Short mmCIF file of C-alpha atoms in Angstrom, two decimals:
data_model
loop_
_atom_site.label_atom_id
_atom_site.label_comp_id
_atom_site.label_asym_id
_atom_site.label_seq_id
_atom_site.Cartn_x
_atom_site.Cartn_y
_atom_site.Cartn_z
CA MET A 874 -58.82 6.43 -29.22
CA TYR A 875 -62.21 7.94 -28.48
CA GLN A 876 -63.32 10.05 -25.53
CA ILE A 877 -66.03 8.55 -23.35
CA VAL A 878 -67.97 10.96 -21.08
CA ILE A 879 -70.09 9.36 -18.37
CA GLU A 880 -72.81 11.55 -16.85
CA THR A 881 -74.56 10.46 -13.63
CA GLU A 882 -78.04 11.17 -12.27
CA GLU A 883 -77.09 14.44 -10.62
CA GLY A 884 -75.19 15.77 -13.68
CA GLU A 885 -71.64 14.98 -12.54
CA THR A 886 -69.28 13.70 -15.22
CA CYS A 887 -66.09 11.74 -15.62
CA SER A 888 -64.24 10.77 -18.80
CA PHE A 889 -61.69 8.32 -20.14
CA GLU A 890 -60.38 6.97 -23.44
CA CYS A 891 -61.63 3.88 -25.23
CA GLY A 892 -60.32 2.16 -28.36
CA PRO A 893 -62.61 0.85 -31.13
CA ASN A 894 -61.90 -2.78 -30.21
CA GLU A 895 -62.54 -2.28 -26.47
CA ASP A 896 -65.86 -2.15 -24.65
CA VAL A 897 -66.60 0.82 -22.39
CA ILE A 898 -66.56 -1.11 -19.09
CA SER A 899 -63.12 -2.66 -19.90
CA ALA A 900 -61.71 0.70 -20.99
CA GLY A 901 -62.82 2.30 -17.71
CA LEU A 902 -61.27 -0.52 -15.65
CA ARG A 903 -58.00 -0.12 -17.52
CA GLN A 904 -57.88 3.55 -16.44
CA SER A 905 -59.18 3.00 -12.85
CA VAL A 906 -62.71 4.19 -13.59
CA ILE A 907 -64.91 1.38 -12.19
CA LEU A 908 -68.43 1.72 -13.49
CA MET A 909 -71.29 -0.47 -12.33
CA ALA A 910 -71.26 -3.84 -14.04
CA SER A 911 -71.68 -7.54 -13.22
CA CYS A 912 -71.87 -10.31 -15.83
CA ARG A 913 -69.73 -8.48 -18.42
CA ALA A 914 -71.49 -10.59 -21.10
CA GLY A 915 -74.55 -8.53 -22.11
CA GLY A 916 -76.97 -10.49 -19.99
CA CYS A 917 -77.77 -8.77 -16.68
CA ALA A 918 -78.48 -5.07 -17.48
CA THR A 919 -76.43 -3.77 -14.53
CA CYS A 920 -74.31 -1.65 -16.88
CA LYS A 921 -77.26 -0.20 -18.79
CA GLY A 922 -77.00 3.46 -19.83
CA GLU A 923 -78.23 5.86 -22.50
CA ALA A 924 -75.96 6.97 -25.35
CA THR A 925 -77.09 10.53 -25.96
CA ASP A 926 -74.32 11.53 -28.44
CA GLY A 927 -71.88 9.65 -30.68
CA ASP A 928 -71.69 6.46 -32.71
CA TYR A 929 -71.10 2.94 -31.40
CA GLU A 930 -71.47 -0.76 -32.19
CA LEU A 931 -73.54 -2.82 -29.80
CA VAL A 932 -72.88 -6.61 -30.00
CA ASP A 933 -74.18 -9.83 -28.41
CA VAL A 934 -76.75 -8.43 -25.95
CA SER A 935 -79.64 -10.38 -24.38
CA VAL A 936 -83.05 -9.09 -25.49
CA GLN A 937 -84.24 -9.64 -21.88
CA ALA A 938 -81.50 -7.31 -20.62
CA LEU A 939 -81.92 -4.80 -23.45
CA PRO A 940 -85.33 -5.05 -25.25
CA PRO A 941 -85.39 -3.90 -28.88
CA ASP A 942 -87.46 -0.83 -28.15
CA GLU A 943 -84.89 0.37 -25.56
CA GLU A 944 -82.07 -0.28 -28.03
CA GLU A 945 -83.85 1.77 -30.66
CA ASN A 946 -84.14 4.60 -28.15
CA GLY A 947 -80.39 4.74 -27.51
CA MET A 948 -80.11 2.50 -24.49
CA VAL A 949 -76.90 0.43 -24.40
CA LEU A 950 -75.17 -2.15 -22.24
CA LEU A 951 -71.71 -0.67 -21.61
CA CYS A 952 -70.03 -4.07 -21.42
CA ARG A 953 -71.02 -4.68 -25.02
CA THR A 954 -70.65 -1.15 -26.41
CA PHE A 955 -67.71 -0.46 -28.73
CA PRO A 956 -67.25 3.25 -29.70
CA ARG A 957 -67.00 4.42 -33.28
CA SER A 958 -66.69 8.11 -32.20
CA ASP A 959 -66.54 10.09 -28.98
CA LEU A 960 -69.51 9.09 -26.75
CA HIS A 961 -71.66 10.76 -24.13
CA ILE A 962 -73.48 8.28 -21.92
CA LEU A 963 -76.02 8.84 -19.16
CA VAL A 964 -76.02 6.28 -16.37
CA PRO A 965 -78.89 5.68 -13.88
CA TYR A 966 -76.93 6.11 -10.64
CA THR A 967 -75.09 8.77 -8.67
CA TYR A 968 -71.50 9.78 -8.98
CA ASP A 969 -70.53 8.23 -5.66
CA ARG A 970 -71.29 4.81 -7.21
CA ILE A 971 -68.32 5.17 -9.51
CA SER A 972 -64.98 4.03 -7.98
CA PHE A 973 -61.64 5.50 -9.03
CA GLU A 974 -59.51 3.06 -7.17
CA THR A 975 -59.35 -0.73 -6.93
CA ILE A 976 -61.85 -2.01 -4.39
CA GLN A 977 -62.26 -5.45 -2.95
CA THR A 978 -64.99 -7.36 -4.74
CA ASN A 979 -64.00 -10.98 -4.05
CA TRP A 980 -65.04 -12.49 -0.73
CA ILE A 981 -65.31 -15.83 1.10
CA GLY A 982 -68.67 -16.79 2.57
CA GLU A 983 -69.73 -19.57 4.85
CA ILE A 984 -73.16 -21.16 4.71
CA LYS A 985 -74.94 -20.64 8.02
CA SER A 986 -78.31 -22.11 7.02
CA CYS A 987 -79.95 -23.51 3.90
CA GLY A 988 -83.50 -24.82 3.74
CA LYS A 989 -86.78 -24.65 1.77
CA VAL A 990 -89.30 -22.02 2.86
CA SER A 991 -91.89 -22.93 0.23
CA SER A 992 -92.38 -25.58 -2.47
CA ASN A 993 -89.92 -23.82 -4.82
CA VAL A 994 -87.83 -21.37 -2.71
CA VAL A 995 -84.77 -21.92 -0.59
CA ARG A 996 -83.64 -19.46 2.07
CA LEU A 997 -79.84 -19.29 2.09
CA VAL A 998 -77.91 -17.45 4.77
CA VAL A 999 -74.21 -16.78 4.17
CA GLN A 1000 -71.72 -15.21 6.60
CA VAL A 1001 -68.98 -13.18 4.89
CA LEU A 1002 -65.49 -13.87 6.19
CA THR A 1003 -62.05 -12.26 6.15
CA SER A 1004 -59.82 -13.12 3.21
CA ASP A 1005 -58.18 -15.96 5.18
CA GLY A 1006 -61.62 -17.33 6.11
CA SER A 1007 -60.98 -17.10 9.83
CA SER A 1008 -63.30 -14.37 11.10
CA PRO A 1009 -66.78 -13.02 10.27
CA ILE A 1010 -67.11 -9.52 8.80
CA SER A 1011 -70.01 -7.39 7.59
CA LEU A 1012 -70.29 -6.63 3.88
CA ASN A 1013 -71.37 -3.10 3.06
CA PHE A 1014 -73.94 -2.80 0.28
CA MET A 1015 -76.94 -0.70 -0.68
CA PRO A 1016 -80.43 -2.18 -0.37
CA GLY A 1017 -81.38 -3.64 -3.73
CA GLN A 1018 -77.88 -4.77 -4.72
CA PHE A 1019 -76.76 -8.32 -5.40
CA VAL A 1020 -73.70 -10.56 -5.29
CA ASP A 1021 -72.47 -13.31 -7.57
CA ILE A 1022 -72.08 -16.71 -5.90
CA GLU A 1023 -69.81 -19.30 -7.39
CA ILE A 1024 -70.98 -22.91 -7.47
CA PRO A 1025 -68.24 -24.83 -5.57
CA GLY A 1026 -66.02 -26.95 -7.82
CA THR A 1027 -66.98 -24.98 -10.94
CA HIS A 1028 -66.34 -21.54 -12.50
CA MET A 1029 -70.04 -20.90 -12.83
CA GLN A 1030 -71.56 -17.96 -10.96
CA ARG A 1031 -75.14 -16.94 -10.33
CA SER A 1032 -76.40 -13.50 -9.20
CA TYR A 1033 -78.72 -13.12 -6.20
CA SER A 1034 -80.09 -10.07 -4.46
CA MET A 1035 -79.78 -9.72 -0.69
CA ALA A 1036 -83.01 -9.54 1.34
CA SER A 1037 -80.97 -8.53 4.42
CA LEU A 1038 -79.37 -5.25 5.32
CA SER A 1039 -75.83 -3.98 5.18
CA GLY A 1040 -74.51 -4.33 8.73
CA ASP A 1041 -76.64 -7.42 9.52
CA GLY A 1042 -73.51 -9.55 9.40
CA ALA A 1043 -74.86 -12.47 7.38
CA LEU A 1044 -76.39 -12.18 3.91
CA GLU A 1045 -79.94 -13.53 3.40
CA PHE A 1046 -81.08 -14.76 0.03
CA PHE A 1047 -84.33 -16.23 -1.34
CA ILE A 1048 -83.51 -18.43 -4.29
CA ARG A 1049 -86.02 -20.04 -6.62
CA ILE A 1050 -85.43 -23.75 -7.33
CA LEU A 1051 -85.33 -24.46 -11.06
CA PRO A 1052 -85.61 -28.10 -12.29
CA ASP A 1053 -82.50 -27.80 -14.47
CA GLY A 1054 -80.73 -24.98 -12.62
CA ALA A 1055 -77.09 -25.63 -11.76
CA PHE A 1056 -77.26 -23.62 -8.56
CA SER A 1057 -80.58 -25.20 -7.68
CA LYS A 1058 -79.04 -28.65 -7.92
CA PHE A 1059 -76.18 -27.49 -5.68
CA LEU A 1060 -78.59 -26.17 -3.06
CA MET A 1061 -80.75 -29.26 -3.06
CA ASN A 1062 -78.02 -31.89 -3.26
CA ASP A 1063 -74.69 -30.58 -1.99
CA ALA A 1064 -75.04 -27.43 0.15
CA GLU A 1065 -74.20 -27.94 3.80
CA VAL A 1066 -73.83 -25.66 6.82
CA GLY A 1067 -70.19 -24.65 7.17
CA MET A 1068 -69.41 -25.00 3.47
CA LYS A 1069 -67.32 -22.12 1.99
CA LEU A 1070 -68.46 -20.16 -1.07
CA ASN A 1071 -66.69 -17.63 -3.29
CA LEU A 1072 -68.67 -14.33 -3.61
CA ARG A 1073 -68.19 -11.36 -5.86
CA GLY A 1074 -69.73 -7.93 -5.43
CA PRO A 1075 -71.81 -6.21 -4.27
CA THR A 1076 -73.10 -4.52 -7.41
CA GLY A 1077 -76.32 -3.37 -9.02
CA ALA A 1078 -78.03 0.01 -9.65
CA PHE A 1079 -81.48 -1.03 -8.37
CA ASN A 1080 -81.53 1.19 -5.27
CA LEU A 1081 -83.85 3.45 -3.33
CA ARG A 1082 -84.12 7.04 -4.59
CA ASP A 1083 -84.75 9.97 -2.31
CA ASN A 1084 -87.59 11.84 -4.09
CA GLY A 1085 -88.99 13.61 -1.11
CA PRO A 1086 -92.46 12.66 0.26
CA ARG A 1087 -93.58 10.87 -2.90
CA PRO A 1088 -95.09 7.46 -1.93
CA ARG A 1089 -93.21 4.29 -2.75
CA TYR A 1090 -94.75 1.11 -4.17
CA PHE A 1091 -92.67 -2.04 -4.00
CA VAL A 1092 -93.64 -4.97 -6.23
CA GLY A 1093 -92.02 -8.41 -5.82
CA GLY A 1094 -92.88 -11.41 -7.90
CA GLY A 1095 -91.68 -14.68 -6.30
CA THR A 1096 -88.08 -14.37 -5.18
CA GLY A 1097 -88.18 -10.84 -6.55
CA LEU A 1098 -89.27 -10.10 -3.03
CA SER A 1099 -85.59 -10.14 -1.93
CA PRO A 1100 -84.32 -6.67 -3.03
CA VAL A 1101 -87.57 -4.83 -2.26
CA LEU A 1102 -87.63 -6.42 1.18
CA SER A 1103 -84.11 -5.11 1.77
CA MET A 1104 -85.28 -1.65 0.76
CA VAL A 1105 -88.30 -1.74 3.10
CA ARG A 1106 -86.12 -3.03 5.94
CA HIS A 1107 -83.76 -0.13 5.25
CA MET A 1108 -86.66 2.32 5.53
CA LYS A 1109 -87.52 0.87 8.94
CA GLN A 1110 -83.94 0.92 10.13
CA SER A 1111 -83.33 4.54 9.01
CA GLY A 1112 -86.66 5.86 10.34
CA ASP A 1113 -87.84 6.75 6.84
CA ASP A 1114 -91.57 7.54 7.20
CA THR A 1115 -92.30 7.86 3.46
CA PRO A 1116 -95.71 6.18 2.76
CA ALA A 1117 -95.02 2.71 1.34
CA LYS A 1118 -96.96 -0.25 -0.04
CA LEU A 1119 -95.40 -3.69 -0.60
CA PHE A 1120 -97.09 -6.02 -3.11
CA PHE A 1121 -95.92 -9.64 -3.13
CA GLY A 1122 -97.32 -12.31 -5.44
CA VAL A 1123 -96.76 -15.96 -6.51
CA THR A 1124 -98.57 -18.41 -8.78
CA ARG A 1125 -99.67 -21.09 -6.28
CA ARG A 1126 -100.35 -20.97 -2.55
CA ASP A 1127 -97.64 -23.55 -1.81
CA GLU A 1128 -95.12 -21.12 -3.31
CA LEU A 1129 -95.78 -18.46 -0.66
CA PHE A 1130 -93.02 -17.68 1.81
CA TYR A 1131 -92.26 -15.14 4.53
CA VAL A 1132 -95.82 -13.96 4.72
CA GLU A 1133 -95.89 -13.89 8.54
CA GLU A 1134 -92.61 -11.95 8.56
CA LEU A 1135 -94.08 -9.40 6.15
CA LYS A 1136 -97.16 -8.98 8.39
CA ALA A 1137 -94.89 -8.45 11.38
CA LEU A 1138 -92.93 -5.85 9.41
CA GLN A 1139 -96.18 -4.11 8.57
CA ARG A 1140 -97.15 -4.03 12.24
CA SER A 1141 -93.84 -2.44 13.16
CA MET A 1142 -94.05 0.33 10.50
CA ARG A 1143 -96.98 2.70 10.56
CA ASN A 1144 -96.20 3.86 7.06
CA LEU A 1145 -96.19 0.35 5.47
CA ASP A 1146 -99.10 -1.54 3.90
CA VAL A 1147 -98.45 -5.11 2.75
CA ARG A 1148 -100.62 -6.87 0.15
CA VAL A 1149 -100.18 -10.52 -0.93
CA ALA A 1150 -101.76 -12.27 -3.98
CA VAL A 1151 -101.82 -15.83 -5.34
CA VAL A 1152 -103.00 -16.63 -8.83
CA GLU A 1153 -104.17 -20.16 -7.88
CA GLY A 1154 -105.50 -20.51 -4.34
CA GLY A 1155 -105.99 -16.99 -3.04
CA ASP A 1156 -108.99 -15.34 -1.35
CA GLY A 1157 -108.30 -16.41 2.21
CA ASN A 1158 -106.38 -15.43 5.33
CA GLY A 1159 -105.36 -12.07 3.94
CA VAL A 1160 -104.21 -13.50 0.59
CA ALA A 1161 -105.99 -12.08 -2.45
CA GLY A 1162 -106.79 -14.06 -5.56
CA GLY A 1163 -105.16 -12.91 -8.79
CA THR A 1164 -101.75 -11.54 -9.71
CA VAL A 1165 -99.51 -9.01 -8.02
CA ILE A 1166 -100.22 -6.75 -11.00
CA ASP A 1167 -103.92 -6.86 -10.14
CA LEU A 1168 -103.03 -5.51 -6.69
CA LEU A 1169 -100.85 -2.78 -8.22
CA LYS A 1170 -103.61 -1.71 -10.66
CA ALA A 1171 -106.21 -1.55 -7.88
CA GLU A 1172 -104.00 0.74 -5.75
CA LEU A 1173 -102.98 2.93 -8.67
CA SER A 1174 -106.60 3.50 -9.60
CA LYS A 1175 -107.36 5.13 -6.28
CA ALA A 1176 -103.90 6.71 -5.49
CA ASP A 1177 -103.94 10.39 -4.54
CA ALA A 1178 -100.35 10.86 -5.75
CA GLN A 1179 -98.22 9.22 -8.41
CA PRO A 1180 -95.82 6.98 -6.52
CA ASP A 1181 -92.25 5.85 -7.22
CA ILE A 1182 -92.54 2.14 -8.16
CA TYR A 1183 -89.84 -0.41 -7.54
CA LEU A 1184 -90.21 -3.69 -9.46
CA CYS A 1185 -88.40 -6.98 -9.18
CA GLY A 1186 -89.46 -10.21 -10.78
CA PRO A 1187 -89.63 -12.09 -14.09
CA PRO A 1188 -89.69 -10.08 -17.37
CA ALA A 1189 -93.42 -10.65 -17.98
CA MET A 1190 -94.28 -9.21 -14.57
CA ILE A 1191 -92.07 -6.20 -15.16
CA ASP A 1192 -93.59 -5.48 -18.55
CA ALA A 1193 -97.10 -5.76 -17.12
CA ALA A 1194 -96.25 -3.44 -14.27
CA PHE A 1195 -94.83 -0.83 -16.65
CA ALA A 1196 -98.01 -0.99 -18.66
CA ALA A 1197 -100.11 -0.55 -15.50
CA ALA A 1198 -98.03 2.38 -14.36
CA GLU A 1199 -98.27 4.00 -17.82
CA SER A 1200 -102.07 3.55 -17.88
CA ALA A 1201 -102.25 5.27 -14.47
CA GLY A 1202 -100.19 8.18 -15.67
CA VAL A 1203 -97.08 7.44 -13.64
CA PRO A 1204 -94.03 8.89 -15.45
CA LYS A 1205 -91.62 6.27 -16.74
CA GLN A 1206 -88.73 7.85 -14.85
CA GLN A 1207 -90.56 7.03 -11.56
CA VAL A 1208 -90.48 3.30 -12.28
CA TYR A 1209 -87.36 1.38 -11.30
CA GLN A 1210 -86.80 -2.25 -12.16
CA GLU A 1211 -84.68 -5.36 -11.69
CA LYS A 1212 -85.59 -8.22 -14.01
CA PHE A 1213 -84.95 -11.84 -13.04
CA LEU A 1214 -83.33 -13.65 -15.94
CA ALA A 1215 -83.26 -17.41 -15.36
CA SER A 1216 -79.92 -19.25 -15.76
CA GLY A 1217 -79.36 -22.92 -16.58
#
């Protein structure tokens, strides 16, 4: 048995034993140390950490969740990490995100509304219920987190970030419709108001950081708007007056959604500036032509201070945003991300 030491953002540590034929996440669960994880299959990056000391074997990971350059620099996915010695691992979240007792992660949800808000996006609203399905309850989560939703009649789950806030009662999701997506087919063909869904979570380490007065830039590509919108809504709710800019972009104008709501949010927050871009069909009614990365680059070029940047969208958008931040001199540790990896 090997000793695994987990160190969090603020330098707190916990430890447990792990055998050579056991992954780190499973070993922690066996000893009531519940680290952040979701898919448990090397595909979602929720359990990403940095192995700073020790030897290990890393197997069957998605290159989208763990790019080769990160793997070479010692980054690991704990659900696919098997120790070959004692290990010391840094995780990108605070100590209070680790649970040391069994917590409820399985829920019943009821569809309250489901409908298209653009040519390729569905807005899904789900009310969480008590375990017997009789009464509505509010699910506590941090802005930026997600839940897994099971497709009724199957054992397949898909992960979606909440755009709503903890305490809102119902969970709001923006879900991109994919031609061959299993969940997309369910939404378009079978989903009905009143239908029950099995939920698991919440989970995810893509959360707001309190870094003092440093400005925040939020970048959402397509349905990547969801978690950053939850973060901005949290800022409004909590009275957080940190200067913030929200950049939202899509490919075609018919893919735009929630623009009026974003403008209303901007009017209600003195510290918020919203920018919208469309690659094909911009330059009109407050919508710029080009990509969301073009908007980000333009703002970074004239920024007085290096901001914290929160990114959510497809891998290509994330990579381009990292390159833009690096070119502008923004330290890598000030850029936080959540990549959308398509399923089905």
